[in-house]
Tab-separated table of C-alpha atoms and ligand atoms in Angstrom:
chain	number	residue	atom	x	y	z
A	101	UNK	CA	1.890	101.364	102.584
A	102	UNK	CA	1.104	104.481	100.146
A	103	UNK	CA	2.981	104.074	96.886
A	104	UNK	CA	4.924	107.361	95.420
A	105	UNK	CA	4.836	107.758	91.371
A	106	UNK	CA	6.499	110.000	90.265
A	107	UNK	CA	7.211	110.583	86.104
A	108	UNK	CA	10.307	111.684	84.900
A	109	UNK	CA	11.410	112.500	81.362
A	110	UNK	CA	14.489	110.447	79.756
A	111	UNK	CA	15.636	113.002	78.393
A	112	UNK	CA	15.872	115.931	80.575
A	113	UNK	CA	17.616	113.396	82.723
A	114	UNK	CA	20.747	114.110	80.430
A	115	UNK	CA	20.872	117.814	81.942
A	116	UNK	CA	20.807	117.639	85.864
A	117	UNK	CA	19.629	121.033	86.290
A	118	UNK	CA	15.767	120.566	86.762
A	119	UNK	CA	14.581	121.026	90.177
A	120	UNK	CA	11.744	118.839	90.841
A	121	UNK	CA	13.531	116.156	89.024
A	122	UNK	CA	16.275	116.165	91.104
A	123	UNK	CA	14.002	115.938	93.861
A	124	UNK	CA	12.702	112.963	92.879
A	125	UNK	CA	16.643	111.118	92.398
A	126	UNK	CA	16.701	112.663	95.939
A	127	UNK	CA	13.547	110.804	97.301
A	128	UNK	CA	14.072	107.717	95.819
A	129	UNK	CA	17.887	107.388	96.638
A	130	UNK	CA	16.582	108.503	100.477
A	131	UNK	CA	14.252	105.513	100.678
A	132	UNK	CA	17.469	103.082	99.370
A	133	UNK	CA	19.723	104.057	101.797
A	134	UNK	CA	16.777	103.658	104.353
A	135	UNK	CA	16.414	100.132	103.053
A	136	UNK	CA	13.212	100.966	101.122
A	137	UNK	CA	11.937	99.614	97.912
A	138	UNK	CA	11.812	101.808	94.861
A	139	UNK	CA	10.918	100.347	91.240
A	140	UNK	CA	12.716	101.777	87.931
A	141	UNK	CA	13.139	101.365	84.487
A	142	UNK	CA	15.963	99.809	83.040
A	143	UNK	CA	16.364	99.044	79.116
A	144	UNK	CA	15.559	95.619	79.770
A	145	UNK	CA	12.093	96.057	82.086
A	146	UNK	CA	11.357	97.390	84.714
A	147	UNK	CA	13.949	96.731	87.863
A	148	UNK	CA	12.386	96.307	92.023
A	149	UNK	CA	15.340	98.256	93.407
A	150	UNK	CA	16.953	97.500	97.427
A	151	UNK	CA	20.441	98.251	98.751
A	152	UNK	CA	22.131	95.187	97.596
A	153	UNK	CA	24.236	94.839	100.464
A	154	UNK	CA	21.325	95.106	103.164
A	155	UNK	CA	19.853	91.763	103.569
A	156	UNK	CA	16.780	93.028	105.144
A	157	UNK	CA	16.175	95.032	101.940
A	158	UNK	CA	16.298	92.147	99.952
A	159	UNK	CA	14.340	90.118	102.315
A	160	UNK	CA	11.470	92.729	101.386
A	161	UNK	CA	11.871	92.511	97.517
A	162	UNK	CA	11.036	88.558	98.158
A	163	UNK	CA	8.075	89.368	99.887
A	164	UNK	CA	6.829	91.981	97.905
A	165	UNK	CA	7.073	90.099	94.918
A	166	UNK	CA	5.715	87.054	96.868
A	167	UNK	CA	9.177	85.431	95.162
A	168	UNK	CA	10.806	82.327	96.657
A	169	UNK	CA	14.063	83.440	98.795
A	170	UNK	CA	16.205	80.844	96.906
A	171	UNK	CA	15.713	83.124	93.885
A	172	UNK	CA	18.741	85.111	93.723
A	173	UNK	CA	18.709	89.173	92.962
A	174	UNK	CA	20.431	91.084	90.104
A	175	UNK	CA	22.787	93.634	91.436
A	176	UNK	CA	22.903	97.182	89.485
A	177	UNK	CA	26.081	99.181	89.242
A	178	UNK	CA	26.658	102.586	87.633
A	179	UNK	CA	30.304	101.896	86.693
A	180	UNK	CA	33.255	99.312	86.274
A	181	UNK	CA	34.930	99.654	89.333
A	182	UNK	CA	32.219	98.523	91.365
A	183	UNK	CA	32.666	94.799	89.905
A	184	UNK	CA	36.091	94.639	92.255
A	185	UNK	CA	33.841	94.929	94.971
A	186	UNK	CA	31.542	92.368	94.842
A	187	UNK	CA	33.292	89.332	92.785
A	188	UNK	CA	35.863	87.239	94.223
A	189	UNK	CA	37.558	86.741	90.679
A	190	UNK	CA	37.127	88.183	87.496
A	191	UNK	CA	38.266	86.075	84.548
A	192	UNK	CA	39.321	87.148	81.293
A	193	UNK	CA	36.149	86.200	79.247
A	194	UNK	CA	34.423	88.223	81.741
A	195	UNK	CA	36.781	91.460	80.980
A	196	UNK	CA	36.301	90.885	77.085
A	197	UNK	CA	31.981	90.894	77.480
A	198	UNK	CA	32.216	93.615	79.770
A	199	UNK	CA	34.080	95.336	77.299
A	200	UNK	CA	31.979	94.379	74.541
A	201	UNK	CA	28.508	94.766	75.974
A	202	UNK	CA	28.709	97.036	79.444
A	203	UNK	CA	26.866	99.549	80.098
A	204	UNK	CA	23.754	97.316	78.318
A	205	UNK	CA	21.195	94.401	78.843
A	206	UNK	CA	23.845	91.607	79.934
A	207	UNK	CA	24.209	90.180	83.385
A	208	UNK	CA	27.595	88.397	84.409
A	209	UNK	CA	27.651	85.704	87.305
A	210	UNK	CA	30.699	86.167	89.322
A	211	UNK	CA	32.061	84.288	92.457
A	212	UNK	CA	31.238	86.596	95.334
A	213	UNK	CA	32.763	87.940	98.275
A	214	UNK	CA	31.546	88.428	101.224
A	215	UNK	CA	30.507	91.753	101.304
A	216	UNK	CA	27.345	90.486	99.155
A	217	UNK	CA	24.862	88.976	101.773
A	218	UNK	CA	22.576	85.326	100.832
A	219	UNK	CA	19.844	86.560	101.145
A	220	UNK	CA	20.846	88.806	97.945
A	221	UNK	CA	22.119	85.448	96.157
A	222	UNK	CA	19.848	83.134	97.309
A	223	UNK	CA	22.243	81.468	99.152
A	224	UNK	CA	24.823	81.206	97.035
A	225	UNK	CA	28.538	81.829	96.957
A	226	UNK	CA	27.920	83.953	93.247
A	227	UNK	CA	26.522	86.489	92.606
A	228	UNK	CA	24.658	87.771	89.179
A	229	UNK	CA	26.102	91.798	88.189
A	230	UNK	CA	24.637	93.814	85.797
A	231	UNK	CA	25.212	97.983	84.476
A	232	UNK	CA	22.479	98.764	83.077
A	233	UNK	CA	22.490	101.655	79.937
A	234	UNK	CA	19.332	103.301	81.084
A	235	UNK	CA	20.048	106.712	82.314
A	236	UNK	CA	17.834	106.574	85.022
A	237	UNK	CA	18.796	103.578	85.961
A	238	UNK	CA	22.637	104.848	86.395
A	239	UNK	CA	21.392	108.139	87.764
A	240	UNK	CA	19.436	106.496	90.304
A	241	UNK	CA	22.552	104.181	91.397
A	242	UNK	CA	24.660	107.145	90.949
A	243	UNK	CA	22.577	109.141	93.853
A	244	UNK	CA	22.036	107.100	96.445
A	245	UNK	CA	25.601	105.765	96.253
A	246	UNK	CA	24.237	102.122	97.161
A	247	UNK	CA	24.572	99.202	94.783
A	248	UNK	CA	20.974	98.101	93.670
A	249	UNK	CA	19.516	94.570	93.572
A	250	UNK	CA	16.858	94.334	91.373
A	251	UNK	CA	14.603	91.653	90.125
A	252	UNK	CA	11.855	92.733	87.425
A	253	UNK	CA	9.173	94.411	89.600
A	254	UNK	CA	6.313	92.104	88.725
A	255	UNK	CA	4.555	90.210	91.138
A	256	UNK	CA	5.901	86.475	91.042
A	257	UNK	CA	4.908	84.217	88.078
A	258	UNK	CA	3.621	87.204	85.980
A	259	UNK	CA	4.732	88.763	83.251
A	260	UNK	CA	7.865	91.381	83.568
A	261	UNK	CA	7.053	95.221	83.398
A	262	UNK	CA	7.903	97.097	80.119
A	263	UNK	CA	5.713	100.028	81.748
A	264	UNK	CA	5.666	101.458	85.166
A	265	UNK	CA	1.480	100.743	84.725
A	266	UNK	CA	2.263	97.458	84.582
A	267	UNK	CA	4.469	97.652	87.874
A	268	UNK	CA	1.463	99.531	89.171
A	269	UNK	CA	-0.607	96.740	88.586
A	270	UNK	CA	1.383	94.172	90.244
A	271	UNK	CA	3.265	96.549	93.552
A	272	UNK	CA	1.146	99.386	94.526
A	273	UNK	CA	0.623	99.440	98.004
A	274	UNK	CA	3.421	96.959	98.188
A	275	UNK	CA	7.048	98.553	97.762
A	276	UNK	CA	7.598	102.049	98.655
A	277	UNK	CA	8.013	104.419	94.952
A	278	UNK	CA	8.051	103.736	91.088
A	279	UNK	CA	9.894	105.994	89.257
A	280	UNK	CA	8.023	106.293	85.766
A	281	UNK	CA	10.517	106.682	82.952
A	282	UNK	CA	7.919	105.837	80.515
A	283	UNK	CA	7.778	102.213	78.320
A	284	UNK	CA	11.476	100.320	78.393
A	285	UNK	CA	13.108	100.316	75.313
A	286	UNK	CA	13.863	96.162	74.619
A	287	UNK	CA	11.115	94.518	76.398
A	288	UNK	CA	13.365	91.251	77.742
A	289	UNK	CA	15.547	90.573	80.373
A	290	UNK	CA	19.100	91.115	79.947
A	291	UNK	CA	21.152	87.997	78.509
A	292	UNK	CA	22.845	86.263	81.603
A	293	UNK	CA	26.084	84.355	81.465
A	294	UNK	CA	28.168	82.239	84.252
A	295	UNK	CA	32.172	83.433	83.664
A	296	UNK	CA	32.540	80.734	86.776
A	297	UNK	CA	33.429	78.175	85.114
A	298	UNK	CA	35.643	77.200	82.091
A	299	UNK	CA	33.539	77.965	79.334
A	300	UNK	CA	30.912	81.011	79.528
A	301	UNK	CA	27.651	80.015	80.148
A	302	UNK	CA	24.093	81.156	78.871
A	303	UNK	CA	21.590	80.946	81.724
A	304	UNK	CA	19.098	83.037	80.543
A	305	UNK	CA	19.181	84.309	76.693
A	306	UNK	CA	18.277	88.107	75.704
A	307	UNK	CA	18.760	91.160	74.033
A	308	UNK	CA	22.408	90.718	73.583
A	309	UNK	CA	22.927	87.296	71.619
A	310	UNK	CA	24.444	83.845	71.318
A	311	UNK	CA	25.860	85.152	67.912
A	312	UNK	CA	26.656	88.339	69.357
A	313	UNK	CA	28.691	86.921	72.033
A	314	UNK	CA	30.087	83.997	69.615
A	315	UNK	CA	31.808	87.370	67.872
A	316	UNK	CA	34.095	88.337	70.545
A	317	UNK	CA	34.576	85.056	72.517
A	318	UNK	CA	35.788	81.646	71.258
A	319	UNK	CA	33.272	79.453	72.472
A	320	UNK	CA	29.947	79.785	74.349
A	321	UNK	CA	27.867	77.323	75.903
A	322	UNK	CA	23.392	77.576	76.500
A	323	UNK	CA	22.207	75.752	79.256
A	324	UNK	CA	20.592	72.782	78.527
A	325	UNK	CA	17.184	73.861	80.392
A	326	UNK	CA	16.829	76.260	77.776
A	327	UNK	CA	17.500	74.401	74.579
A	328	UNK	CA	15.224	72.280	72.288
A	329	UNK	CA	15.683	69.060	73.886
A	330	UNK	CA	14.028	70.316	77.218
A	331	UNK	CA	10.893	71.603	75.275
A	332	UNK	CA	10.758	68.657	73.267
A	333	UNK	CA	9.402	66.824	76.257
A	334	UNK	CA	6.045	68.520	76.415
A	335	UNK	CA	5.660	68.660	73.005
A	336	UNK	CA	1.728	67.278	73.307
A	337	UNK	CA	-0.449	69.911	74.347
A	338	UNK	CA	-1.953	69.134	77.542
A	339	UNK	CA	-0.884	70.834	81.088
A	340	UNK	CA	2.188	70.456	81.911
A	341	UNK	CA	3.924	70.542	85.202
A	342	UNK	CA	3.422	73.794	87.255
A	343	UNK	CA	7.097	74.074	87.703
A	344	UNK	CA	7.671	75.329	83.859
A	345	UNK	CA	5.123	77.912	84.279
A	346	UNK	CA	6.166	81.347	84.168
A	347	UNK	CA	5.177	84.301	82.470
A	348	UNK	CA	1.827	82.051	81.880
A	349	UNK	CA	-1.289	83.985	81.267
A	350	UNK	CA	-4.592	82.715	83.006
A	351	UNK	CA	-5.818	81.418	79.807
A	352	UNK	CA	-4.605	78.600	77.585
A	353	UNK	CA	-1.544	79.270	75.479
A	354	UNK	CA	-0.641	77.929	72.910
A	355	UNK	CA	2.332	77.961	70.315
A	356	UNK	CA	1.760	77.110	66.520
A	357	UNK	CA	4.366	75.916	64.411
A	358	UNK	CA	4.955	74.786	61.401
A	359	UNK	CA	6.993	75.520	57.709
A	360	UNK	CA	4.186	76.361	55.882
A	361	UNK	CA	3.021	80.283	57.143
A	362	UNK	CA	-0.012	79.662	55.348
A	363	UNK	CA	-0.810	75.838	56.927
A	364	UNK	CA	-0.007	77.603	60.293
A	365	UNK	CA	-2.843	80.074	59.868
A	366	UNK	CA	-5.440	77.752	58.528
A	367	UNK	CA	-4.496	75.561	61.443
A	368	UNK	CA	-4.950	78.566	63.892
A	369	UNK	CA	-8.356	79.620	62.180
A	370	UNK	CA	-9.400	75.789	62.249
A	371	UNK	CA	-8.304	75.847	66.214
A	372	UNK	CA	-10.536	79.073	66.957
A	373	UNK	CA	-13.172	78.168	65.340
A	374	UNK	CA	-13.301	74.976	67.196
A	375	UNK	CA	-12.982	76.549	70.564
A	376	UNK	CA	-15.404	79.315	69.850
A	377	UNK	CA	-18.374	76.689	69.320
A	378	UNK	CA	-17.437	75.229	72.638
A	379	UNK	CA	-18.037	78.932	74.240
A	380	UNK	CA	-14.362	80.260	74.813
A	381	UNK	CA	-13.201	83.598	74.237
A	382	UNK	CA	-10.190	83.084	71.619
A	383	UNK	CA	-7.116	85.156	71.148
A	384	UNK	CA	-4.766	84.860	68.314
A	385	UNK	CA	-1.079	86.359	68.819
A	386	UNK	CA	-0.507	86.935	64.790
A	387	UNK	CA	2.633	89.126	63.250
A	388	UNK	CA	2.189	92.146	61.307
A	389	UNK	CA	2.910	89.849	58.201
A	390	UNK	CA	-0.613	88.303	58.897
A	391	UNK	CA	-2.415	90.099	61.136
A	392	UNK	CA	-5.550	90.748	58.517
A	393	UNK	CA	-5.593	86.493	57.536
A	394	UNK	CA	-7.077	85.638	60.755
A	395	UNK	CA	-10.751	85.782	62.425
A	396	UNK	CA	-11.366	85.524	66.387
A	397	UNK	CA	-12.554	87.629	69.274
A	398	UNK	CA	-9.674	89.677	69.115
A	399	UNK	CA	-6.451	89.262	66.761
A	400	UNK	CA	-3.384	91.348	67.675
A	401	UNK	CA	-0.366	91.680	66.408
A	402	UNK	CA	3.316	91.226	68.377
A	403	UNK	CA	5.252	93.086	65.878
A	404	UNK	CA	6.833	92.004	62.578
A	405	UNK	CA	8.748	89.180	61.290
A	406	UNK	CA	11.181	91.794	59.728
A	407	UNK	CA	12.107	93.660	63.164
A	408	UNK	CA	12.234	90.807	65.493
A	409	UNK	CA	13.134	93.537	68.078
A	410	UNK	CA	9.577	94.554	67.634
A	411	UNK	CA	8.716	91.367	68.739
A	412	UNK	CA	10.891	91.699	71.994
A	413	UNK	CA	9.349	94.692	73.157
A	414	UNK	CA	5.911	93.849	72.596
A	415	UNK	CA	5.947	90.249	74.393
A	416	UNK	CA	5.346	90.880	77.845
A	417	UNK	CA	2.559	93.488	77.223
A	418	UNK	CA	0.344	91.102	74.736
A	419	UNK	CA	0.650	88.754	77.854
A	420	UNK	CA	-0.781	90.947	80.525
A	421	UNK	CA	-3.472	92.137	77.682
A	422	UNK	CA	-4.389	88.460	77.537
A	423	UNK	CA	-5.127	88.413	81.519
A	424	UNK	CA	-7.173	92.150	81.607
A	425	UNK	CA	-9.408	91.089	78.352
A	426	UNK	CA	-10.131	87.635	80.339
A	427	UNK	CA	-9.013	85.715	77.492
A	428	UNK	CA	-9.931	81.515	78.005
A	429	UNK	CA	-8.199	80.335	74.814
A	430	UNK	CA	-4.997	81.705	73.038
A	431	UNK	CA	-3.002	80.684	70.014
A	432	UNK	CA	-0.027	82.153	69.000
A	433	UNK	CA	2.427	82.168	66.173
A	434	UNK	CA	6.060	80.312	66.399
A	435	UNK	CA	9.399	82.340	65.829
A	436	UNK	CA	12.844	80.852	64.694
A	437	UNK	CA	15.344	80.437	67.459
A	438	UNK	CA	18.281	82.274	65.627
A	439	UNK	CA	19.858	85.777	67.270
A	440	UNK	CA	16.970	87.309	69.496
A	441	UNK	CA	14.432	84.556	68.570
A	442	UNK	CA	15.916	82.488	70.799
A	443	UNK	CA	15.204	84.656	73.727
A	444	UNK	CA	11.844	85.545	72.091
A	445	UNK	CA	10.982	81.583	72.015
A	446	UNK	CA	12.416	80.886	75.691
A	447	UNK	CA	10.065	83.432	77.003
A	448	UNK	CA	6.943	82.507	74.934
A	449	UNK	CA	7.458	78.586	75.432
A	450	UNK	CA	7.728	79.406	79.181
A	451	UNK	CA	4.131	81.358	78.810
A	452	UNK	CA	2.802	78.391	76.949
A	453	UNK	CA	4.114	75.607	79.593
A	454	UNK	CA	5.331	74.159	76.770
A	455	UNK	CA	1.928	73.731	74.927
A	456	UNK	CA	2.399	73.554	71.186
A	457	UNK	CA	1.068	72.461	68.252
A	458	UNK	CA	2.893	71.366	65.145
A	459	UNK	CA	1.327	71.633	61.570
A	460	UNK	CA	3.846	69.522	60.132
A	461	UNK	CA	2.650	66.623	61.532
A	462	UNK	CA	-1.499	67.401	61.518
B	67	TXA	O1	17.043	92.660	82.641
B	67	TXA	C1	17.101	92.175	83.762
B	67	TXA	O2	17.932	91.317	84.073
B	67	TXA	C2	16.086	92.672	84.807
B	67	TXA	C3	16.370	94.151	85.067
B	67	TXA	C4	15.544	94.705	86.187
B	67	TXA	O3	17.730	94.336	85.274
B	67	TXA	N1	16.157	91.885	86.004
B	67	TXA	C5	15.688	90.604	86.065
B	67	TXA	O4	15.787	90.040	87.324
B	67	TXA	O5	15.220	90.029	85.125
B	67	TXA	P1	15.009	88.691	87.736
B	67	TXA	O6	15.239	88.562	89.186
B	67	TXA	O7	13.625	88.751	87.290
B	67	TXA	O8	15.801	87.574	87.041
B	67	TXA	C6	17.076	87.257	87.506
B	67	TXA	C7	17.468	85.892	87.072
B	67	TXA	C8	16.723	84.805	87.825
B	67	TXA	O9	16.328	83.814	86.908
B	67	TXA	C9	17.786	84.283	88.781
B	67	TXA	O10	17.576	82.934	89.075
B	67	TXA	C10	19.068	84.517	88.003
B	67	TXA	O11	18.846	85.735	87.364
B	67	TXA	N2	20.231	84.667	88.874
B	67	TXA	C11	20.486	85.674	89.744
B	67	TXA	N3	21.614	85.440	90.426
B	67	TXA	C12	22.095	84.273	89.995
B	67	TXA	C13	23.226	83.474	90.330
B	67	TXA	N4	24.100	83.851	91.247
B	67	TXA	N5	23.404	82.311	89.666
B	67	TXA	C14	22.522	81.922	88.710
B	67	TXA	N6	21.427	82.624	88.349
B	67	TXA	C15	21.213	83.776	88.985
B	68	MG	MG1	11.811	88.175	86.701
């Protein structure tokens, strides 16, 4: 299958007067409501789009992504009303965060009705709704009229796309067009919450946080699979099982932590000099804060302590630069699991499978 990119600007998508733009909504929305793939950005990452409502079209998203079918889809809407449609109920908390956080990076899990197929939910009776902010996103929905499921359009077990390059990488050849709105503005996935039952639920933390949503609701609950407790388990670094291993580069990560900044980074320069006796190519994952205290084959930075957003958008692009530089060994710094460093932490523990190293107790 030949691949269509096509670029489009963000913000000439405000004005819907430019021809060949248009053209390109028109395209894309053509192959949806043929039951064709298309990959967009979103403010989150990068979305694989399908008509929601056409199982077949989500029955190709699974196998383009090589994703397991039990692995239920996020479906895209462009406005409010469309949330009457596909969920069976929609309770109060729900009306309050949509509210609060709608059009943006938060996905709601909803009973559904029957109009949603299984194959979209993975075989079950809810189903997971997000609007997305992202103007081409909504513009996209908007023209092709079709509700859009949409997992992040990496290939399974890989990092998600912040750029449509890196949904290049993963799809071409694979799903029918990527629309290139240029690099996403947050760099995580959207926070997701279960309104099913009687307290609201965090499945997945993000962007939009457990403070932020402790603000306008009375109580929230995490998951347990993505608290301390869970991680706590695998606390000695050696491989853990393949089942916690997500956004895993191909080499060896590993999370440092500790009190002391400064023990952290003599522990990390101790750890690479170690491995670069035994032959490995090291990578260190340092902050802005102390980028220039470290030595290795190649030091980068993931953004700054001060701007943990920074941090969020750079994430998933430090891991796929791990994988093209071939990198055997990599050691990275720890973040505090407060407001968006809890999302930061879920995502970089799942990298590490777990792996990490304490200084407080070397
Ligand atoms: O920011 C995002 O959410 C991006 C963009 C493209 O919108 N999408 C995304 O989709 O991250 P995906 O498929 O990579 O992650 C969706 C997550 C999966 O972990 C899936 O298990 C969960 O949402 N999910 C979907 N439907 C669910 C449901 N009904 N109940 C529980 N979890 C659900
Ligand atoms: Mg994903």
């Amino acid at each position: 299958m030949d691949t269509i990119i096509k670029k489009v600007s963000y913000k000439k998508n405000i004005c819907k007067d430019d021809f060949f733009e248009n053209e390109i909504y028109e395209t894309a929305a053509q192959i949806l409501k043929d039951g064709g793939l298309v990959a967009f950005p979103t403010e989150t990452v990068y979305g694989l789009g399908g008509d929601a409502l056409k199982s077949t079209a989500s029955e190709k998203i699974y196998a383009a992504k090589g994703r397991p079918s039990d692995n239920p889809l996020i479906v895209h809407i462009a406005d409010f009303a469309a949330v009457e449609r596909l969920a069976a109920e929609i309770p109060e908390v729900a009306k309050v965060l949509m509210e609060n956080f709608w059009p943006g990076p938060m996905t709601l899990i909803f009973k559904k009705k029957d109009i949603v197929p299984k194959e979209t939910t993975g075989g079950l009776d809810t189903v997971a709704v997000r609007f997305p902010s992202h103007p081409i996103a909504r513009r996209l929905i908007e023209t092709a009229g079709v509700y859009i499921a949409a997992p992040s359009a990496n290939a399974s077990g890989r990092p998600s796309p912040t750029t449509a390059q890196h949904v290049a990488e993963d799809l071409t050849g694979r799903i029918d067009m990527i629309i290139d709105g240029g690099p996403v503005e947050i760099g995580l996935e959207s926070t997701i919450i279960d309104v099913t039952g009687d307290t609201p639920t965090i499945l997945r933390p993000g962007f939009i946080t457990k403070e932020m949503l402790e603000d306008v609701l009375d109580k929230v609950e995490v998951d347990p699979a993505i608290l301390e407790e869970h991680m706590h388990e695998n606390l000695v670094a050696k491989a853990p099982g393949m089942k916690y291993r997500h956004y895993a580069p191909k080499g060896q990560l590993y999370l440092v932590e500790g009190s002391d900044a400064n023990r952290v980074v003599e522990q990390i320069n101790e750890l690479v000099a170690m491995q670069q006796t035994a032959g490995k190519k090291v990578a260190v994952i340092a902050t802005d804060e102390t980028i220039q205290d470290y030595q290795g084959d190649m030091v980068v930075s993931i953004g700054s302590r001060e701007d943990e957003s920074s941090v969020a958008h750079a994430l998933f692009s430090i891991l796929r630069k791990m994988d093209t530089e071939q990198v055997d060994v990599i050691y990275c710094e720890s973040f505090t699991r407060a407001n968006l460093g809890q999302a930061i932490m879920n995502r970089l523990l799942k990298a590490a499978g777990y792996q990490m190293i304490h200084t407080d107790d070397v």
